[in-house]
Short mmCIF file of C-alpha atoms and ligand atoms in Angstrom, two decimals:
data_model
loop_
_atom_site.label_atom_id
_atom_site.label_comp_id
_atom_site.label_asym_id
_atom_site.label_seq_id
_atom_site.Cartn_x
_atom_site.Cartn_y
_atom_site.Cartn_z
CA MET A 1 38.83 -18.34 7.05
CA THR A 2 38.37 -18.61 3.68
CA HIS A 3 35.53 -17.24 2.36
CA LEU A 4 35.50 -18.00 -1.47
CA THR A 5 37.56 -20.74 -3.33
CA LEU A 6 37.75 -21.04 -7.28
CA GLN A 7 39.74 -24.33 -8.60
CA ALA A 8 40.67 -24.51 -11.81
CA VAL A 9 37.54 -22.19 -12.93
CA THR A 10 38.24 -22.00 -16.79
CA LYS A 11 35.31 -20.12 -19.70
CA ARG A 12 35.81 -20.88 -23.36
CA PHE A 13 34.48 -18.61 -25.16
CA ASN A 14 34.41 -20.58 -28.64
CA ALA A 15 37.70 -22.46 -29.41
CA ALA A 16 39.31 -18.90 -26.80
CA TYR A 17 40.46 -19.28 -22.84
CA ALA A 18 38.91 -15.52 -21.61
CA VAL A 19 39.71 -17.43 -18.47
CA ASP A 20 42.62 -20.35 -18.52
CA SER A 21 42.20 -23.10 -14.53
CA VAL A 22 42.47 -19.95 -11.98
CA ASP A 23 42.97 -21.11 -8.67
CA LEU A 24 42.13 -18.30 -5.88
CA SER A 25 40.58 -17.93 -2.33
CA VAL A 26 39.52 -14.75 -0.96
CA PRO A 27 39.84 -14.41 2.83
CA ASP A 28 36.91 -13.45 4.76
CA GLY A 29 36.16 -9.89 5.14
CA LYS A 30 38.92 -8.44 3.26
CA LEU A 31 38.53 -6.39 -0.39
CA VAL A 32 40.62 -8.02 -3.45
CA CYS A 33 41.07 -6.00 -7.14
CA PHE A 34 41.09 -8.27 -10.14
CA LEU A 35 43.99 -5.89 -12.52
CA GLY A 36 45.08 -6.05 -15.71
CA PRO A 37 44.50 -4.65 -18.97
CA SER A 38 41.26 -4.84 -20.89
CA GLY A 39 40.65 -8.38 -22.24
CA CYS A 40 42.43 -10.31 -19.48
CA GLY A 41 39.05 -12.01 -18.44
CA LYS A 42 38.87 -9.88 -15.38
CA THR A 43 34.92 -9.33 -15.81
CA THR A 44 34.30 -13.44 -17.10
CA LEU A 45 35.95 -14.39 -13.81
CA LEU A 46 34.01 -11.78 -11.53
CA ARG A 47 30.49 -12.40 -13.24
CA MET A 48 31.19 -16.58 -12.53
CA ILE A 49 31.93 -15.65 -9.15
CA ALA A 50 28.49 -13.78 -9.19
CA GLY A 51 26.41 -16.90 -11.58
CA LEU A 52 25.89 -14.70 -14.42
CA GLU A 53 28.32 -16.55 -16.88
CA THR A 54 28.66 -20.93 -16.20
CA PRO A 55 32.87 -22.13 -15.93
CA SER A 56 33.31 -24.00 -19.21
CA SER A 57 35.08 -26.31 -15.78
CA GLY A 58 36.23 -25.74 -12.98
CA SER A 59 34.36 -24.80 -9.74
CA ILE A 60 33.82 -22.69 -7.33
CA ASN A 61 32.82 -22.71 -3.49
CA PHE A 62 31.80 -20.07 -1.64
CA ALA A 63 31.25 -20.74 2.95
CA GLY A 64 31.78 -25.07 2.65
CA ARG A 65 29.12 -25.33 -0.66
CA ASP A 66 30.01 -25.81 -4.30
CA ILE A 67 27.70 -22.73 -5.83
CA THR A 68 29.17 -23.57 -9.34
CA HIS A 69 25.60 -23.78 -11.04
CA ARG A 70 23.11 -21.87 -8.53
CA PRO A 71 21.69 -19.08 -10.01
CA ALA A 72 22.62 -15.69 -9.65
CA ASN A 73 19.67 -14.91 -7.67
CA GLN A 74 19.89 -17.89 -5.07
CA ARG A 75 23.59 -16.54 -4.05
CA ASP A 76 22.70 -13.76 -1.98
CA PHE A 77 25.97 -11.21 -3.38
CA GLY A 78 25.46 -7.67 -3.86
CA MET A 79 26.77 -6.50 -6.74
CA VAL A 80 27.48 -2.97 -8.70
CA PHE A 81 28.16 -2.18 -12.08
CA GLN A 82 30.39 0.24 -14.27
CA SER A 83 26.19 1.80 -15.14
CA LEU A 84 25.01 1.85 -11.83
CA ALA A 85 21.54 0.51 -13.28
CA LEU A 86 19.41 2.75 -10.73
CA PHE A 87 15.86 3.49 -11.43
CA PRO A 88 15.58 6.69 -12.81
CA HIS A 89 11.84 7.17 -12.18
CA MET A 90 12.66 5.67 -8.58
CA THR A 91 13.66 8.38 -5.56
CA VAL A 92 17.22 7.44 -3.45
CA ALA A 93 14.82 5.68 -1.06
CA GLN A 94 12.96 3.53 -3.02
CA ASN A 95 16.41 2.26 -5.07
CA VAL A 96 17.49 1.73 -1.98
CA ALA A 97 15.09 -0.20 -1.02
CA TYR A 98 14.09 -2.05 -4.00
CA PRO A 99 16.25 -4.86 -3.12
CA LEU A 100 14.60 -5.56 0.44
CA LYS A 101 10.84 -5.10 -1.62
CA LEU A 102 11.86 -8.09 -3.77
CA ARG A 103 12.51 -10.25 -0.80
CA LYS A 104 9.20 -9.40 1.03
CA THR A 105 10.72 -6.87 4.50
CA ALA A 106 8.04 -6.00 6.20
CA LYS A 107 7.69 -1.90 5.76
CA ASP A 108 8.56 -0.62 8.72
CA ALA A 109 11.89 -2.94 8.67
CA GLN A 110 12.33 -1.82 5.18
CA ALA A 111 12.84 1.79 6.16
CA ARG A 112 14.53 1.12 9.10
CA ARG A 113 17.29 -0.61 6.67
CA VAL A 114 17.03 2.31 4.57
CA ALA A 115 17.16 4.89 7.27
CA GLU A 116 20.13 3.61 8.08
CA LEU A 117 21.87 2.67 5.15
CA LEU A 118 21.41 6.36 3.80
CA GLU A 119 23.19 7.88 6.93
CA LEU A 120 25.97 4.70 6.78
CA ILE A 121 26.07 6.84 2.68
CA GLN A 122 26.08 10.33 4.39
CA LEU A 123 23.01 10.64 1.96
CA PRO A 124 19.29 11.66 4.62
CA HIS A 125 18.87 14.78 3.50
CA MET A 126 18.47 13.05 -0.12
CA ALA A 127 15.95 10.48 0.43
CA ASN A 128 12.82 12.05 -1.55
CA ARG A 129 15.44 13.37 -4.89
CA PRO A 130 15.05 11.10 -8.04
CA VAL A 131 18.40 9.89 -8.56
CA THR A 132 18.58 11.28 -11.97
CA GLN A 133 18.81 14.45 -9.62
CA LEU A 134 22.11 13.54 -8.43
CA SER A 135 25.94 13.81 -8.70
CA GLY A 136 27.81 11.15 -10.34
CA GLY A 137 29.23 10.43 -6.57
CA GLN A 138 26.42 10.47 -5.07
CA ARG A 139 24.45 7.75 -7.87
CA GLN A 140 27.69 5.82 -6.93
CA ARG A 141 26.92 5.72 -3.38
CA VAL A 142 23.39 4.99 -3.80
CA ALA A 143 24.17 1.89 -6.00
CA ILE A 144 26.30 0.76 -2.69
CA ALA A 145 24.14 1.30 -0.40
CA ARG A 146 21.25 -1.07 -2.61
CA ALA A 147 23.98 -3.83 -3.24
CA ILE A 148 24.73 -3.73 0.38
CA ALA A 149 20.54 -3.92 1.91
CA SER A 150 19.98 -7.07 2.21
CA GLN A 151 23.71 -8.01 3.88
CA PRO A 152 25.12 -9.67 0.97
CA LYS A 153 27.66 -11.60 2.23
CA LEU A 154 30.14 -10.98 -1.08
CA LEU A 155 30.13 -7.56 -2.63
CA LEU A 156 30.66 -7.72 -6.36
CA LEU A 157 32.11 -4.06 -7.68
CA ASP A 158 32.89 -3.99 -11.71
CA GLU A 159 34.44 -0.80 -12.64
CA PRO A 160 32.00 1.13 -10.74
CA LEU A 161 34.46 4.55 -10.35
CA SER A 162 35.42 4.24 -14.11
CA ALA A 163 31.90 6.95 -15.02
CA LEU A 164 33.49 9.07 -12.91
CA ASP A 165 36.22 12.09 -13.18
CA ALA A 166 39.64 11.50 -11.51
CA LYS A 167 39.34 14.03 -8.47
CA LEU A 168 35.62 12.62 -7.00
CA ARG A 169 37.09 8.83 -8.29
CA GLU A 170 40.00 9.07 -5.70
CA ALA A 171 37.07 10.75 -3.60
CA MET A 172 35.57 7.73 -3.89
CA GLN A 173 38.00 4.78 -3.32
CA VAL A 174 38.81 6.37 -0.08
CA GLU A 175 35.03 6.36 0.68
CA ILE A 176 34.57 2.88 -0.71
CA ARG A 177 37.09 1.25 1.64
CA LEU A 178 35.89 3.25 4.31
CA LEU A 179 32.84 1.15 4.50
CA GLN A 180 33.84 -2.07 3.27
CA GLN A 181 36.17 -2.02 6.35
CA ARG A 182 33.56 -0.49 8.56
CA LEU A 183 31.02 -3.36 7.75
CA GLY A 184 33.57 -6.40 6.28
CA ILE A 185 32.16 -7.04 3.67
CA THR A 186 34.25 -9.70 1.40
CA THR A 187 34.44 -7.49 -1.43
CA ILE A 188 36.13 -8.42 -4.69
CA MET A 189 36.75 -5.78 -7.37
CA VAL A 190 37.36 -5.52 -10.72
CA THR A 191 40.07 -2.20 -12.00
CA HIS A 192 42.21 -1.82 -15.15
CA ASP A 193 43.82 1.57 -12.80
CA GLN A 194 46.31 0.09 -10.85
CA ARG A 195 46.43 2.86 -8.45
CA GLU A 196 43.15 2.56 -7.85
CA ALA A 197 43.45 -1.13 -6.78
CA MET A 198 47.10 0.12 -4.38
CA THR A 199 44.46 2.13 -3.11
CA MET A 200 42.24 0.10 -2.19
CA ALA A 201 42.81 -3.55 -1.64
CA ASP A 202 43.88 -5.69 0.65
CA GLU A 203 45.07 -8.05 -1.99
CA ILE A 204 45.93 -7.82 -5.67
CA VAL A 205 44.82 -10.72 -7.54
CA VAL A 206 47.39 -9.49 -11.79
CA MET A 207 45.39 -11.20 -14.39
CA GLU A 208 47.05 -11.51 -17.96
CA LYS A 209 45.33 -13.28 -20.73
CA GLY A 210 43.46 -15.21 -18.44
CA ARG A 211 45.88 -16.43 -16.27
CA ILE A 212 46.38 -15.22 -12.91
CA ALA A 213 50.27 -13.42 -12.79
CA GLN A 214 50.41 -13.14 -9.20
CA VAL A 215 48.87 -12.53 -6.46
CA GLY A 216 48.95 -10.67 -2.88
CA LYS A 217 49.16 -7.51 -0.89
CA PRO A 218 49.69 -4.75 -3.17
CA LEU A 219 53.10 -3.35 -1.75
CA ASP A 220 54.89 -6.70 -1.98
CA ILE A 221 53.21 -7.24 -5.71
CA TYR A 222 55.29 -3.84 -6.12
CA ARG A 223 58.60 -4.39 -4.41
CA ASP A 224 59.05 -7.77 -6.00
CA PRO A 225 56.99 -8.84 -8.87
CA VAL A 226 57.17 -11.98 -10.45
CA SER A 227 57.60 -10.97 -13.74
CA GLU A 228 57.57 -7.85 -16.43
CA PHE A 229 54.44 -8.21 -17.27
CA VAL A 230 53.29 -7.33 -14.03
CA ALA A 231 56.37 -5.33 -13.03
CA ASP A 232 55.34 -2.85 -15.51
CA PHE A 233 51.70 -2.61 -14.59
CA ILE A 234 52.11 -2.22 -11.00
CA GLY A 235 53.73 1.13 -11.24
CA LEU A 236 56.14 3.27 -12.77
CA GLY A 237 59.47 1.25 -13.21
CA ASN A 238 62.72 1.26 -15.01
CA ILE A 239 62.85 -2.02 -16.98
CA LEU A 240 66.28 -2.87 -18.74
CA PRO A 241 67.76 -6.20 -20.53
CA VAL A 242 70.56 -7.37 -19.01
CA THR A 243 72.84 -9.93 -18.16
CA TYR A 244 73.67 -11.50 -14.65
CA ASP A 245 76.80 -12.64 -14.17
CA GLY A 246 76.08 -15.56 -11.02
CA THR A 247 78.06 -13.33 -8.15
CA GLY A 248 75.66 -10.64 -7.41
CA GLY A 249 76.71 -8.35 -10.57
CA VAL A 250 74.89 -7.58 -13.66
CA SER A 251 76.01 -5.83 -17.38
CA LEU A 252 73.65 -3.18 -18.18
CA PRO A 253 73.14 -1.89 -21.74
CA GLY A 254 76.18 -0.28 -22.99
CA GLY A 255 78.34 -2.75 -20.64
CA ARG A 256 78.45 -1.08 -17.47
CA ARG A 257 77.66 -3.27 -14.64
CA ILE A 258 76.70 -2.69 -11.08
CA ALA A 259 75.84 -4.36 -8.30
CA VAL A 260 72.32 -6.13 -7.41
CA ALA A 261 70.91 -7.77 -4.93
CA GLN A 262 71.02 -11.87 -5.02
CA PRO A 263 67.45 -13.07 -6.34
CA ALA A 264 65.63 -14.59 -4.11
CA ARG A 265 64.47 -16.55 -7.21
CA MET A 266 66.34 -16.66 -10.09
CA PRO A 267 64.86 -16.17 -13.86
CA GLU A 268 65.67 -19.33 -16.01
CA SER A 269 67.42 -17.76 -18.65
CA ASN A 270 69.83 -16.01 -18.09
CA SER A 271 69.06 -14.62 -21.70
CA ASP A 272 65.62 -13.90 -20.86
CA ILE A 273 66.43 -11.33 -17.52
CA ARG A 274 65.42 -7.22 -16.80
CA LEU A 275 66.67 -5.05 -14.48
CA LEU A 276 63.90 -3.61 -12.01
CA ILE A 277 64.44 -0.04 -10.38
CA ARG A 278 61.63 1.88 -8.89
CA PRO A 279 62.13 6.26 -10.09
CA GLU A 280 61.89 6.64 -6.17
CA ASP A 281 65.18 4.64 -5.73
CA VAL A 282 67.49 6.04 -8.34
CA CYS A 283 69.22 9.01 -6.43
CA VAL A 284 70.12 11.03 -7.95
CA LYS A 285 73.75 12.92 -7.84
CA SER A 286 75.43 16.01 -8.89
CA ALA A 287 77.91 15.23 -11.53
CA SER A 288 81.19 15.85 -8.76
CA SER A 289 80.02 13.15 -6.48
CA ASP A 290 82.48 10.28 -6.11
CA ALA A 291 81.78 7.95 -9.18
CA GLY A 292 80.70 4.15 -6.72
CA PRO A 293 80.39 1.07 -8.52
CA ASN A 294 76.51 1.98 -8.72
CA ARG A 295 77.19 5.18 -9.91
CA LEU A 296 76.10 6.02 -13.50
CA ALA A 297 77.37 9.13 -15.65
CA GLY A 298 74.28 10.90 -17.70
CA THR A 299 72.42 13.78 -18.66
CA VAL A 300 68.98 15.04 -17.53
CA THR A 301 66.44 14.97 -20.82
CA PHE A 302 63.56 15.73 -19.33
CA ILE A 303 62.06 17.29 -15.78
CA ARG A 304 58.55 17.08 -14.64
CA ASP A 305 58.44 19.47 -11.97
CA VAL A 306 54.55 19.70 -10.40
CA GLY A 307 55.76 21.18 -7.42
CA ALA A 308 55.47 18.02 -4.81
CA SER A 309 57.40 16.21 -6.40
CA LEU A 310 59.71 15.93 -9.50
CA GLU A 311 60.61 13.14 -12.56
CA ALA A 312 63.78 13.37 -14.22
CA THR A 313 65.08 11.69 -17.01
CA ILE A 314 68.34 10.46 -16.95
CA ASP A 315 69.85 9.19 -20.49
CA CYS A 316 72.72 7.41 -19.63
CA ALA A 317 74.45 6.43 -22.81
CA GLY A 318 72.53 3.43 -23.53
CA PHE A 319 69.25 2.87 -21.76
CA THR A 320 67.72 6.07 -19.74
CA LEU A 321 66.30 6.32 -16.47
CA THR A 322 63.92 7.53 -14.54
CA ALA A 323 64.14 9.47 -10.89
CA ALA A 324 61.30 10.56 -9.24
CA THR A 325 62.50 13.29 -6.28
CA THR A 326 61.30 16.38 -5.06
CA PRO A 327 62.41 19.93 -5.92
CA ARG A 328 63.64 20.18 -2.23
CA GLU A 329 65.61 17.13 -2.61
CA THR A 330 67.29 17.43 -5.86
CA PRO A 331 67.51 21.62 -6.06
CA GLY A 332 68.58 23.69 -9.21
CA LEU A 333 68.03 20.07 -11.17
CA THR A 334 67.73 21.76 -14.89
CA LEU A 335 68.08 20.13 -18.64
CA GLY A 336 71.22 19.23 -20.25
CA MET A 337 72.43 19.37 -16.74
CA PRO A 338 75.47 15.88 -16.20
CA VAL A 339 74.71 13.72 -13.23
CA LEU A 340 75.08 10.78 -11.53
CA ALA A 341 72.43 8.46 -10.74
CA GLU A 342 73.33 5.90 -8.13
CA LEU A 343 71.20 2.76 -8.40
CA PRO A 344 71.36 1.27 -4.33
CA PRO A 345 71.92 -2.75 -5.26
CA HIS A 346 69.33 -3.24 -2.63
CA ALA A 347 66.60 -1.94 -5.14
CA CYS A 348 68.09 -3.58 -8.05
CA LYS A 349 65.91 -6.85 -8.73
CA LEU A 350 65.92 -9.22 -11.31
CA ILE A 351 62.57 -10.44 -12.51
CA ALA A 352 61.88 -12.64 -15.62
CA ALA A 353 61.19 -11.02 -19.21
CA ARG A 354 57.71 -11.15 -20.52
CA ALA A 355 57.63 -13.94 -22.97
CA ALA A 356 57.71 -13.05 -26.86
CA ARG A 357 54.33 -12.16 -28.21
P1 LIG B 1 38.18 -5.08 -19.92
O1 LIG B 1 38.77 -4.59 -18.69
O2 LIG B 1 38.28 -4.42 -21.34
O3 LIG B 1 36.70 -4.74 -19.48
P2 LIG B 1 38.32 -7.69 -18.89
O4 LIG B 1 39.85 -7.94 -18.59
O5 LIG B 1 36.89 -7.74 -18.29
O6 LIG B 1 38.73 -6.56 -20.11
P3 LIG B 1 36.65 -10.13 -20.47
O7 LIG B 1 35.81 -9.05 -20.87
O8 LIG B 1 36.36 -10.47 -19.00
O9 LIG B 1 38.11 -9.03 -19.84
O10 LIG B 1 36.92 -10.30 -21.58
C1 LIG B 1 38.03 -11.52 -21.68
C2 LIG B 1 37.47 -11.73 -23.05
O11 LIG B 1 37.13 -12.75 -23.11
C3 LIG B 1 37.93 -11.24 -24.16
O12 LIG B 1 38.77 -11.33 -24.93
C4 LIG B 1 36.51 -10.58 -24.80
O13 LIG B 1 36.55 -10.46 -25.77
C5 LIG B 1 36.26 -12.08 -23.99
N1 LIG B 1 34.58 -12.09 -24.24
C6 LIG B 1 34.22 -11.86 -22.58
N2 LIG B 1 32.89 -12.21 -23.11
C7 LIG B 1 32.62 -12.93 -24.48
C8 LIG B 1 31.29 -13.26 -24.96
N3 LIG B 1 29.79 -13.01 -24.71
N4 LIG B 1 31.40 -13.81 -26.13
C9 LIG B 1 32.69 -14.40 -27.22
N5 LIG B 1 34.02 -13.61 -25.81
C10 LIG B 1 33.81 -12.86 -25.07
#
């Protein structure tokens, strides 16, 4: 069942389009991430769903009703913003109880719900502590508990983890995801961090200049991006300008030909084609291995060995490739070493080049 649908939602600020004709369905109980670079319109889109911004045109439907012009306080959505906006003069319990108090929930029901929520966010022992005396991660959990206190039908999160350090941020990503799954609450989260979106989302909406560039499951987008913009934004990738011969082969910069997977959708113009191969698909072989059709001679010019994983940059005369491997898979790799980089045809994807700016 689809909970939330947007039809041709557009927002102009003067003449500039912040959001341009967005159509989207958000399924019930799922976590959807709006992902894209700064200024692509993620926050504006979320604010229109929240009712904090009015669309210039288009409509927003929720649970079968048109809510385009319904005020924010009548939408029953929970929200957490980057700033969290907890009330500093209140305790943890008072902050969580606040939306219940606004709704004039009976005192004993309020107390029960607050106890339940503090249990859920694993802070029952901190009920009476002022929120100013909490760590960043604890504050984060309180903000989420407050947002879900009155059992909203939709939870909207705008970069809620951006103020946290890397380690805590990763822990909170997992925590929020588990909580969301346990409660089954439909959630939309804005982020510009592709790893965060990959970790948390059922579906990612990649945005570019106010429009949707691609919607799909994280791994589907990672494996099958529709354009250079999406390929570049989601994960690391080797992206090379190539020409396609129409029969399963491409010419690389420098003229070498290799076989590629037959593209499911061929980019429109043959002159604007890129080959995408993810670093983990580039196999590094010793230079003395057989020179197969998709094996390219190169020299190792950079190695990042962090123990569990190893990344090597290989100069192939005309272009460079990044290969992701492990010290166990490729022992003895050293700078300046000649190697063969194998690009398996099934991992070589052809995509449309980014439009000229
Ligand atoms: P970020 O990741 O930096 O927050 P974003 O993807 O959330 O970016 P938005 O904040 O939605 O992007 O902004 C989209 C565009 O709309 C930007 O060009 C921004 O400058 C513009 N914009 C946003 N709010 C306003 C406003 N109130 N008045 C005028 N222009 C605005």
